[in-house]
Short mmCIF file of C-alpha atoms in Angstrom, two decimals:
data_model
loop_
_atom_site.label_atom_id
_atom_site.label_comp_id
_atom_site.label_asym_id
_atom_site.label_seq_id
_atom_site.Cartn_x
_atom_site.Cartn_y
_atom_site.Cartn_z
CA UNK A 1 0.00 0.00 0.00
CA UNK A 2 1.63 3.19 -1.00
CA UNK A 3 1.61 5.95 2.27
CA UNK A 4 -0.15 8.74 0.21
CA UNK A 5 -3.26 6.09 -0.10
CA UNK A 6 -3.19 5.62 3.58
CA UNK A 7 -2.74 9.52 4.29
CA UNK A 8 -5.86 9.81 1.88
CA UNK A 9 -7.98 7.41 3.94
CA UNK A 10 -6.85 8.98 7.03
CA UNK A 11 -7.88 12.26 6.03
CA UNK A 12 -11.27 11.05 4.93
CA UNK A 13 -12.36 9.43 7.69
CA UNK A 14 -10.80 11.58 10.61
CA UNK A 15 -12.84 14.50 12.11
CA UNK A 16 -12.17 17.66 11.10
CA UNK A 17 -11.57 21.16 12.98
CA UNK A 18 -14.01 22.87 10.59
CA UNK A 19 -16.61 20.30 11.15
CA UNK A 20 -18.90 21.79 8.25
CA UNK A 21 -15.85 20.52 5.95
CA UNK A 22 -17.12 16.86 6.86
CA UNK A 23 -21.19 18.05 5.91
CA UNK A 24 -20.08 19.67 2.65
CA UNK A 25 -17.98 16.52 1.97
CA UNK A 26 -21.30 14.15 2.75
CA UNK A 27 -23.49 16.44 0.61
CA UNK A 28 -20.81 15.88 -2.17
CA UNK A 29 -21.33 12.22 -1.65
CA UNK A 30 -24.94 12.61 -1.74
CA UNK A 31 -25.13 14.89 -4.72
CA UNK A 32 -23.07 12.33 -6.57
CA UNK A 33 -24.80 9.10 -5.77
CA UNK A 34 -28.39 10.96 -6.43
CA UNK A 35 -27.08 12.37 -9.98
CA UNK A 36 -25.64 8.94 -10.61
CA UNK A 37 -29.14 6.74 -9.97
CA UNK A 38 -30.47 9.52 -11.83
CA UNK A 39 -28.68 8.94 -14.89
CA UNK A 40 -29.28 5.07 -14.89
CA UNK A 41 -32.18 5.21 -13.91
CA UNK A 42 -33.18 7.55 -17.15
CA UNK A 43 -31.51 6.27 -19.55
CA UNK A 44 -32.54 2.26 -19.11
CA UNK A 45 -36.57 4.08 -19.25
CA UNK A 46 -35.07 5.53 -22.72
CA UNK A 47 -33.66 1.85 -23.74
CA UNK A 48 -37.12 0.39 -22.44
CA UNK A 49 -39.43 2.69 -24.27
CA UNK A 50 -36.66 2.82 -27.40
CA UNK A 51 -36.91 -1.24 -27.71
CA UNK A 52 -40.77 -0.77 -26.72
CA UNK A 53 -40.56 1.07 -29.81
CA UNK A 54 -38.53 -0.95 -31.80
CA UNK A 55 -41.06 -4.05 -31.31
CA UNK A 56 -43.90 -2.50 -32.14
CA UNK A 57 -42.79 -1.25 -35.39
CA UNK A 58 -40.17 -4.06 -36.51
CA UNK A 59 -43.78 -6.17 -35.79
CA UNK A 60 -45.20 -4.72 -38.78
CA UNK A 61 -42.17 -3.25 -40.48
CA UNK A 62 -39.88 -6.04 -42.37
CA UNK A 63 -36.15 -5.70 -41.71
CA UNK A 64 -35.04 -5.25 -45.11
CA UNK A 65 -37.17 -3.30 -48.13
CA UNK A 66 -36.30 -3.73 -51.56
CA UNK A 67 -38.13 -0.96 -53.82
CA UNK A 68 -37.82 1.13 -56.98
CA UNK A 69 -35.22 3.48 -56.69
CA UNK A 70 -37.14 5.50 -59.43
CA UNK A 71 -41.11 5.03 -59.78
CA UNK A 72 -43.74 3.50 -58.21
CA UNK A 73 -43.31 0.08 -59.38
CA UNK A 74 -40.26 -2.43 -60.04
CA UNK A 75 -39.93 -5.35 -61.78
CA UNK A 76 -37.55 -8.60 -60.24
CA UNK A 77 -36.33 -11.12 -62.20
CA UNK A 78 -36.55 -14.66 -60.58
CA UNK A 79 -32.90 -15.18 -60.85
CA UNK A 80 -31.92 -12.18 -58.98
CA UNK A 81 -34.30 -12.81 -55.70
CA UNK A 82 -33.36 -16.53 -56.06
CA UNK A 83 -29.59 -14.98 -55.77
CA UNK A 84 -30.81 -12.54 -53.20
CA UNK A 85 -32.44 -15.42 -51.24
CA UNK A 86 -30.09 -17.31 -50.97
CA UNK A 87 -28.42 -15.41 -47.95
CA UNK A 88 -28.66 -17.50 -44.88
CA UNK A 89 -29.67 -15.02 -43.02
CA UNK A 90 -32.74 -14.46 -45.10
CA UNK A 91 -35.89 -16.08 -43.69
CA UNK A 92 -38.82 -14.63 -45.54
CA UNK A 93 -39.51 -13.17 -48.55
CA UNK A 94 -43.09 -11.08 -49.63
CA UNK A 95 -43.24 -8.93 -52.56
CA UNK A 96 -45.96 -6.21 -51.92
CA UNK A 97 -47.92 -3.68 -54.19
CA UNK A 98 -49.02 -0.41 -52.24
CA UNK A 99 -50.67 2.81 -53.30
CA UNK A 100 -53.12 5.74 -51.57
CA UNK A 101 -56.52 4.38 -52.42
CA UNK A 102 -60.07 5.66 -51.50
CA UNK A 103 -62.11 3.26 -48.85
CA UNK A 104 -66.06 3.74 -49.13
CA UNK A 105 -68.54 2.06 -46.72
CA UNK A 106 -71.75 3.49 -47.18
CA UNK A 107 -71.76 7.22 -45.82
CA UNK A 108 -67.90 6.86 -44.68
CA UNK A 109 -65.32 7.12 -46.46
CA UNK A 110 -61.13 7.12 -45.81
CA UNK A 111 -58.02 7.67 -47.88
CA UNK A 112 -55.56 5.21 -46.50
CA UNK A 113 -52.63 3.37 -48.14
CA UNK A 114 -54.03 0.20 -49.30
CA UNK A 115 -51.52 -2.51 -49.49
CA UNK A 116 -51.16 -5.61 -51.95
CA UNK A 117 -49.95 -8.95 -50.32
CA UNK A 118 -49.53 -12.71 -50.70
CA UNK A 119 -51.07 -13.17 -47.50
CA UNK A 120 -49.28 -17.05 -47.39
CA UNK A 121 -45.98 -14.99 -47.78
CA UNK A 122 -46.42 -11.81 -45.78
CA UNK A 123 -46.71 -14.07 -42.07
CA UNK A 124 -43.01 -14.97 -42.62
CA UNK A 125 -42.31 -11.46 -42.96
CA UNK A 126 -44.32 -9.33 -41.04
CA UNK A 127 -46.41 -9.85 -38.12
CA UNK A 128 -49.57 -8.09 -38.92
CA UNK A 129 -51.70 -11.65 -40.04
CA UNK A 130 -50.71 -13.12 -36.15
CA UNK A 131 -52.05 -9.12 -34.83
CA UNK A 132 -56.24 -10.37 -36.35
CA UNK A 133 -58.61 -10.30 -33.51
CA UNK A 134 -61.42 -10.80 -36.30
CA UNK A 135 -61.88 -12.78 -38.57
CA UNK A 136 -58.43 -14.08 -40.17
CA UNK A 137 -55.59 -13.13 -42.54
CA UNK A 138 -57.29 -15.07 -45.56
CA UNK A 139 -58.29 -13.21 -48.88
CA UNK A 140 -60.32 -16.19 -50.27
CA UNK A 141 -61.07 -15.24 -54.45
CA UNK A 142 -59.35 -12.36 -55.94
CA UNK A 143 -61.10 -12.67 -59.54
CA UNK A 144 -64.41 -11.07 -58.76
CA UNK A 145 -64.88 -9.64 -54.87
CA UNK A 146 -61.79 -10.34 -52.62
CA UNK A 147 -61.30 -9.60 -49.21
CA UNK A 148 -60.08 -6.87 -47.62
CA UNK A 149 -58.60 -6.98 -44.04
CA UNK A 150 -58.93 -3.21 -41.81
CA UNK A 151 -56.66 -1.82 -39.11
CA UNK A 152 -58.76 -1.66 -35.50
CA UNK A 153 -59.02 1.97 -36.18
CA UNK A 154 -59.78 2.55 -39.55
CA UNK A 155 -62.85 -0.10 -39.14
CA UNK A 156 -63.72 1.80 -36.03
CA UNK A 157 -64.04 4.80 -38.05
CA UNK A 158 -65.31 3.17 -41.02
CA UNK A 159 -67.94 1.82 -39.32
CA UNK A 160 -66.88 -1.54 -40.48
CA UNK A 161 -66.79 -4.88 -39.22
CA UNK A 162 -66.46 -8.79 -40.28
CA UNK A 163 -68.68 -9.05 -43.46
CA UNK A 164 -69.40 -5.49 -44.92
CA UNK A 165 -68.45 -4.42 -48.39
CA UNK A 166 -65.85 -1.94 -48.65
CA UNK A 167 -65.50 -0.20 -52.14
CA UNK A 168 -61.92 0.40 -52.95
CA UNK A 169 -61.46 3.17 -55.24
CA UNK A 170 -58.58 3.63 -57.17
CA UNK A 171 -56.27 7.03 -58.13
CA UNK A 172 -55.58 5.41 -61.36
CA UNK A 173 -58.34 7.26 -63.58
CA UNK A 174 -59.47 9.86 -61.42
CA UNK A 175 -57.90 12.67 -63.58
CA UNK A 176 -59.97 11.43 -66.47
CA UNK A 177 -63.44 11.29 -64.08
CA UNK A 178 -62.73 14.84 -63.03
CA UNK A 179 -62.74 15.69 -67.07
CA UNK A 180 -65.99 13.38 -67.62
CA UNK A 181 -63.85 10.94 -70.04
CA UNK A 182 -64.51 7.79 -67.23
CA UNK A 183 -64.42 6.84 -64.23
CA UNK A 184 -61.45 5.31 -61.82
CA UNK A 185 -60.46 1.73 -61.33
CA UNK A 186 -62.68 0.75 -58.24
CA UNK A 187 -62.81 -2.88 -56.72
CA UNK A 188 -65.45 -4.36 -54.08
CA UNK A 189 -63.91 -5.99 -51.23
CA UNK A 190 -65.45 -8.06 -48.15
CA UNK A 191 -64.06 -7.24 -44.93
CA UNK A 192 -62.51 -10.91 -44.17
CA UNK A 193 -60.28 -10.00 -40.83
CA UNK A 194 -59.39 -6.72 -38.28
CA UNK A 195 -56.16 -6.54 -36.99
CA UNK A 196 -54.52 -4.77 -34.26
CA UNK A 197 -51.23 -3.78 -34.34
CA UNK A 198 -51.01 -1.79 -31.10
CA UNK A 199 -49.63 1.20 -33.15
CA UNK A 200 -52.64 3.34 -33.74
CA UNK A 201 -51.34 5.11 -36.74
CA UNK A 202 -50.99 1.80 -38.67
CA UNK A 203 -54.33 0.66 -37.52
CA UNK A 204 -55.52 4.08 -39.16
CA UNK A 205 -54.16 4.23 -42.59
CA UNK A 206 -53.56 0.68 -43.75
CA UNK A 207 -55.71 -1.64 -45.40
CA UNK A 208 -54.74 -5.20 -47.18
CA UNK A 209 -55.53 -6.63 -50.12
CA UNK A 210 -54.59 -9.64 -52.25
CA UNK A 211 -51.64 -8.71 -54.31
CA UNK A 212 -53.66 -9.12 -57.55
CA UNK A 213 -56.35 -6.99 -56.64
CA UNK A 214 -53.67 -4.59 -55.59
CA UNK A 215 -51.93 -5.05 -59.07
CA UNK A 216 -55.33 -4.09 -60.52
CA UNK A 217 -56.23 -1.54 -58.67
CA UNK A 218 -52.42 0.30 -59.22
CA UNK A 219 -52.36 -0.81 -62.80
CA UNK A 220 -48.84 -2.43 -61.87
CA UNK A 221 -49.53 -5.21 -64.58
CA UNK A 222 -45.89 -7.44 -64.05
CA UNK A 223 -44.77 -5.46 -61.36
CA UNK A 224 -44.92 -4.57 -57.50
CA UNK A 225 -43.65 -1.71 -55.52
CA UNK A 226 -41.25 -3.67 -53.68
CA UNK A 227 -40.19 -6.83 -51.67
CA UNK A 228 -40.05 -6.98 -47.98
CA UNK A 229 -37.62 -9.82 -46.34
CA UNK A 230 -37.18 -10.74 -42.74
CA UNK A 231 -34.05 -11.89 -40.99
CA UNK A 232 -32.87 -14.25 -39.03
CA UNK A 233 -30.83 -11.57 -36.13
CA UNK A 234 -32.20 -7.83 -36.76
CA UNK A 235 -29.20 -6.60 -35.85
CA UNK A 236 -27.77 -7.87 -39.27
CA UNK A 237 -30.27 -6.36 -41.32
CA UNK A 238 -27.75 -3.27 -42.30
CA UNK A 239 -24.81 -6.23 -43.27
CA UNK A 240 -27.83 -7.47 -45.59
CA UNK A 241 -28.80 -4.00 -46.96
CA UNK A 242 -24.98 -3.33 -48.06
CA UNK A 243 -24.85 -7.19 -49.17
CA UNK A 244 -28.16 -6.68 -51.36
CA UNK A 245 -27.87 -2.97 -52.54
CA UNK A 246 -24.52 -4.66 -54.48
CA UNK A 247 -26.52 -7.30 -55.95
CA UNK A 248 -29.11 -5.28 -57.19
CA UNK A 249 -27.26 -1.83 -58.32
CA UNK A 250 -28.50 1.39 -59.12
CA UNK A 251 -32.20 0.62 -59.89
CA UNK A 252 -33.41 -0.77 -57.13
CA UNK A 253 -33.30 1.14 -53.58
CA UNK A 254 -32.80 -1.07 -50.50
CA UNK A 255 -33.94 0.34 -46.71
CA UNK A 256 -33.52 -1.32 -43.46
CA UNK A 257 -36.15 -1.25 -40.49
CA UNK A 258 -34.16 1.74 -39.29
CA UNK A 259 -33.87 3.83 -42.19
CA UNK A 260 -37.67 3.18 -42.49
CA UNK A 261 -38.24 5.67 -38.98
CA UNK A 262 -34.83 6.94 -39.21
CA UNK A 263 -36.24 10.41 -38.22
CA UNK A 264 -37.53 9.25 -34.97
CA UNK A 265 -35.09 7.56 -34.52
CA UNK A 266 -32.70 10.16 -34.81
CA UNK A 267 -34.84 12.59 -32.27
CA UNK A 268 -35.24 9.75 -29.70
CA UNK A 269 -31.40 9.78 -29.31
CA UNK A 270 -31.22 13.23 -28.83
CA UNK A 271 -33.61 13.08 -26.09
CA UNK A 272 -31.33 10.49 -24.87
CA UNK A 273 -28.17 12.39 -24.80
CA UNK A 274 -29.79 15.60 -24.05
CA UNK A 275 -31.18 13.33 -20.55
CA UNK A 276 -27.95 12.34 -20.47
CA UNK A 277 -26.18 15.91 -20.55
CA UNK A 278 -28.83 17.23 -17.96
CA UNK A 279 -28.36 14.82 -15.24
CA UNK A 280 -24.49 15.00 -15.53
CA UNK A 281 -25.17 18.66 -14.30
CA UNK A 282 -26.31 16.81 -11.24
CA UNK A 283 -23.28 15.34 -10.38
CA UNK A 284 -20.98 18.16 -11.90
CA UNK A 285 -22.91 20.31 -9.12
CA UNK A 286 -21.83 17.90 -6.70
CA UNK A 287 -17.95 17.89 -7.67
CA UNK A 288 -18.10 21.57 -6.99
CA UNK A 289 -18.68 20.70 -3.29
CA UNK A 290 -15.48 18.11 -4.04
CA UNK A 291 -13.55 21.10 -4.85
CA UNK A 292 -14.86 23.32 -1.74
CA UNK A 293 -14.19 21.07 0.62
CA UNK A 294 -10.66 19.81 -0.99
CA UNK A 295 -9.57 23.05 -0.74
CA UNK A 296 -10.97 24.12 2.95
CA UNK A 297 -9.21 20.57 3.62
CA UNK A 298 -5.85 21.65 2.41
CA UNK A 299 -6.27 24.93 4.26
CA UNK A 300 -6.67 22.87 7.15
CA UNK A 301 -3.92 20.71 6.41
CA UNK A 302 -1.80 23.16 5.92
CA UNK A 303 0.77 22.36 9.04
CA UNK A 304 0.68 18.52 7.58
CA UNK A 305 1.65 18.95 4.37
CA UNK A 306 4.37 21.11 5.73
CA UNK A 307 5.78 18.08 8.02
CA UNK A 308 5.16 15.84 5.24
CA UNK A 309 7.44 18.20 2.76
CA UNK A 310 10.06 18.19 5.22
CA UNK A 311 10.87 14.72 6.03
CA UNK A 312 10.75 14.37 1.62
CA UNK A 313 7.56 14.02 0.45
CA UNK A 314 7.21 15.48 -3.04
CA UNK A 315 5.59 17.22 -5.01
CA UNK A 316 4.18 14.50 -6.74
CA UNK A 317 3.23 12.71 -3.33
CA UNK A 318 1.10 15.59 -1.92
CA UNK A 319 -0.49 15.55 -5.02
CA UNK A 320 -1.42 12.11 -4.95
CA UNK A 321 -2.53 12.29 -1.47
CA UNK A 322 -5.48 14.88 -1.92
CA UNK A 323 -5.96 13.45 -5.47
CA UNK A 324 -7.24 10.01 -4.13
CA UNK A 325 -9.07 11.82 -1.67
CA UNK A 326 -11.26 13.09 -4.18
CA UNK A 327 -11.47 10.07 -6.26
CA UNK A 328 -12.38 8.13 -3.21
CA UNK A 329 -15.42 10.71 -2.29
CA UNK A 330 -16.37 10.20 -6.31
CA UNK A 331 -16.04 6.13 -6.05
CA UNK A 332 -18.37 5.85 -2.81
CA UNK A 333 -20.58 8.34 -4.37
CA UNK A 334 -20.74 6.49 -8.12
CA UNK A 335 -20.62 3.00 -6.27
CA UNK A 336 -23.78 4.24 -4.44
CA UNK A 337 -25.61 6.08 -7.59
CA UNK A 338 -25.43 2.56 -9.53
CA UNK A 339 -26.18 0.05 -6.60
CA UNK A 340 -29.13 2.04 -5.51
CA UNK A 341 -30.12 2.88 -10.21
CA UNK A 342 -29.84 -0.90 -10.31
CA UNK A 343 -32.07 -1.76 -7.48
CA UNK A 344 -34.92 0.60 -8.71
CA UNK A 345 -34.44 -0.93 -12.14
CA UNK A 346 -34.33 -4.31 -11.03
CA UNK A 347 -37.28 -3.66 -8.96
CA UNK A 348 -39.47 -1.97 -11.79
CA UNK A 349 -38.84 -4.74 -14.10
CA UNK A 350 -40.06 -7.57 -11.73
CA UNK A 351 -42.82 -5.69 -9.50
CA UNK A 352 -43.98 -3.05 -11.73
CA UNK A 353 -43.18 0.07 -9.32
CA UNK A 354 -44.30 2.35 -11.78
CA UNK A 355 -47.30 0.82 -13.31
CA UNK A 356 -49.26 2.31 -16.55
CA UNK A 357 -52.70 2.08 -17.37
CA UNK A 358 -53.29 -0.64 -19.64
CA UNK A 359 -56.66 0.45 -21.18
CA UNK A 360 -54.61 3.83 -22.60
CA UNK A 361 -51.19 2.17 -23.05
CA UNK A 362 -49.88 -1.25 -24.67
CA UNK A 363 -47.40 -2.10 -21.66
CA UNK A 364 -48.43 -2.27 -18.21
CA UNK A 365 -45.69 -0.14 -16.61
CA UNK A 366 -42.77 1.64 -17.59
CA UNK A 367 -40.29 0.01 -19.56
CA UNK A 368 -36.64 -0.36 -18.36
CA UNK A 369 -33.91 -2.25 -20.08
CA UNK A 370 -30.44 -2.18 -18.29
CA UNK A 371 -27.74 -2.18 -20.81
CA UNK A 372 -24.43 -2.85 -19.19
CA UNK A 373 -22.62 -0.02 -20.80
CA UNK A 374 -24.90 2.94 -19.79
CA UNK A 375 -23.00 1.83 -16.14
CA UNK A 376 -19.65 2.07 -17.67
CA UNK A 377 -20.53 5.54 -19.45
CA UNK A 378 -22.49 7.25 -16.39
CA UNK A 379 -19.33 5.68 -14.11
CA UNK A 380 -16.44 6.81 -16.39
CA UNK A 381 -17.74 10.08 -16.25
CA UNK A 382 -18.51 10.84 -12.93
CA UNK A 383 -14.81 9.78 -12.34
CA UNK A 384 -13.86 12.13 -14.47
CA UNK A 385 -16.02 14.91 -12.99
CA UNK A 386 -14.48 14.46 -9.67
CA UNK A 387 -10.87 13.69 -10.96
CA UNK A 388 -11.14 17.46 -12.76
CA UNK A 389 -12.98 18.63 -9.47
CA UNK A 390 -9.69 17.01 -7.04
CA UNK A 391 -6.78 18.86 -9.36
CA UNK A 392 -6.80 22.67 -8.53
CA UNK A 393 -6.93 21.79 -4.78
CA UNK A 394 -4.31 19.08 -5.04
CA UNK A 395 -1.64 21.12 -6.94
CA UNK A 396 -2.39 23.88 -4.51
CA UNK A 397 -1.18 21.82 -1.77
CA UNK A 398 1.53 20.49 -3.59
CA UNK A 399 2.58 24.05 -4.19
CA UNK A 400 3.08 24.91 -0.34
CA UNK A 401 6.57 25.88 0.83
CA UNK A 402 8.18 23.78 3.96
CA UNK A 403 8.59 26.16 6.15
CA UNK A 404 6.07 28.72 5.30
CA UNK A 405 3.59 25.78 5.98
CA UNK A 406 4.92 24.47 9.46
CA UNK A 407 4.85 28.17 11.00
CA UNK A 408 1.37 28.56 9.73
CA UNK A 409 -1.65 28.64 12.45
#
């Protein structure tokens, strides 16, 4: 054990002269821990509602889009998604033709996107056909009058349920109605199936149809607007994008689940960091008391470090002494801050301390995910804070003169 740790410890634990040194130097243990459970305690809520998130919309989103990089409809070869399916990681493949399309049901009507599907195809890809509550995922004859299967919401509003006739009315022609030359493509559908998604804006504005009728409604004759392919580990999915957009070249566009709501993505990680910035106030706050009471310490000390110079302590030494001082204040404080954030995660995640109401929210409390390295992050830099916080006071002391110190009183 090196004597400038033991001189450290000394000086922490013994009582001081000016006792409100010892108060100020508890507050800056408090102020620490409290701004350290802060932080962890924030930022898993921001993994748990971020991968909250993430589920919901990876449930109806696939991982990997393949779509026209120019117009509203492609055309793929057999060989190339043969080529392009034959990643391993691949595990289902659904081509898709989607368009803005006119709902009618009676009185009510709704412009939604109305989506095309091989609804055989689309349950290895997405999981909107497991989210039915009525009816089922099943489009029965697409010659004449297919099906037609509503989001919660847009059936809600509709006034729809298991049975009625929706009238799907294309854009394809409308320019020509408006000029009395026709009419628009229109196709009559029976609701077959409801789904809920638990995202209320997809309940809202999407509708499914066979792929055919889609086709015909669209006039997409050969093509579709894209093809939609689910993976094996989502965290692969932008290895696959790179893997596929070199496959496929310039015509085609490729998107991953996160370029698909890169946007919010984007602005829930700034609310992350800006959390993150906020509550490190907390502790920097707390390392000012650090420095207060370093430096009332070395005031105090003042006689000591005078002995200490004389018998050969150096510079260096006296440094090191009031250095680990401070450090030690900012490890009890950080060791606190992330026992006592991991106990109120670990206790929200298994008893619900928090709990939501389940008939306005899909989870029924808040969400919390620890991720390891949010501890290393908040604990490297409350270290820091308080290593920054230790230095002016410590070279102060180790600036002292001898003999100028041992006369002082």
């Amino acid at each position: 054990m090196r004597y400038e740790h033991f001189i450290a410890r000394r000086y922490l634990r013994s009582r001081r002269q000016l006792r409100f040194i010892n108060i100020i130097m508890l507050v800056s243990v408090i102020g620490i821990t409290v701004g350290v459970a802060a932080l962890i305690i924030v930022l898993s809520v921001f993994n748990g509602f971020s991968g909250v998130v993430t589920q919901v919309l990876v449930g109806f989103d696939p991982h990997v889009r393949l779509e026209a990089a120019k117009g509203k409809s492609v055309q793929v070869s057999d060989s190339l998604l043969k080529e392009i399916s034959k990643d391993p990681r691949i595990t289902g493949v659904s081509p898709f033709a989607e368009s803005k399309a006119l709902l009618v049901v009676r009185e009510q009507n709704r412009v939604v996107y109305v989506r095309g599907v091989v609804d055989t195809l689309v349950e290895n890809v997405s999981g909107v056909s497991r989210s039915t509550i009525l009816g089922e995922f099943r489009f029965g004859d697409t010659k004449a009058s297919g099906g037609i299967v509503l989001g919660l919401a847009l059936a809600d509003r509709l006034g729809a349920t298991v049975g009625t006739d929706v009238t799907v009315i294309s854009p394809v022609g409308v320019d020509a109605m408006l000029m009395q030359f026709g009419q628009p493509l229109m196709r009559k559908c029976t609701v077959v199936g409801i789904y809920d998604s638990n995202n209320k804006d997809y309940d809202a504005h999407y509708a499914y149809v066979s792929l055919e009728t889609a086709k015909y409604l669209f006039q997409y004759k050969d093509g579709v607007s894209g093809i939609e392919f689910r993976l094996q580990d989502i965290q692969q999915a932008e290895q696959v994008k790179l893997k596929m957009a070199s496959q496929v070249g310039d015509t085609y566009s490729v998107s991953t689940w996160y370029d698909l709501h890169k946007d919010l993505y984007s602005v829930m990680k700034i609310e992350r960091w800006s959390a993150y910035l906020i509550l490190c106030l907390i502790v920097g706050v707390a390392t000012f008391n650090v420095l207060g009471s370093l430096t009332m310490g070395v005031v105090e000390k003042k006689r000591d470090i005078g002995v200490l110079k004389s018998i050969g302590a150096s510079h260096g030494s006296i440094t090191r002494i009031f250095m680990f001082e401070g450090l030690l204040v900012g490890a009890i404080g950080t060791g606190l801050g992330l026992c006592i954030g991991l106990l109120v995660c670990y206790l929200q995640i298994h008893y619900h301390l928090f709990p939501l109401d389940p008939n306005i929210y899909i989870i029924p409390a808040i969400p919390v995910e620890v991720r390891w390295m949010d501890f290393f992050t908040v604990a490297a830099a409350s270290m820091v804070l308080c290593t920054l916080a230790s230095l002016y006071p410590a070279r102060r002391a180790a600036r002292l003169l001898p003999v100028a110190a041992i006369r002082w009183e």
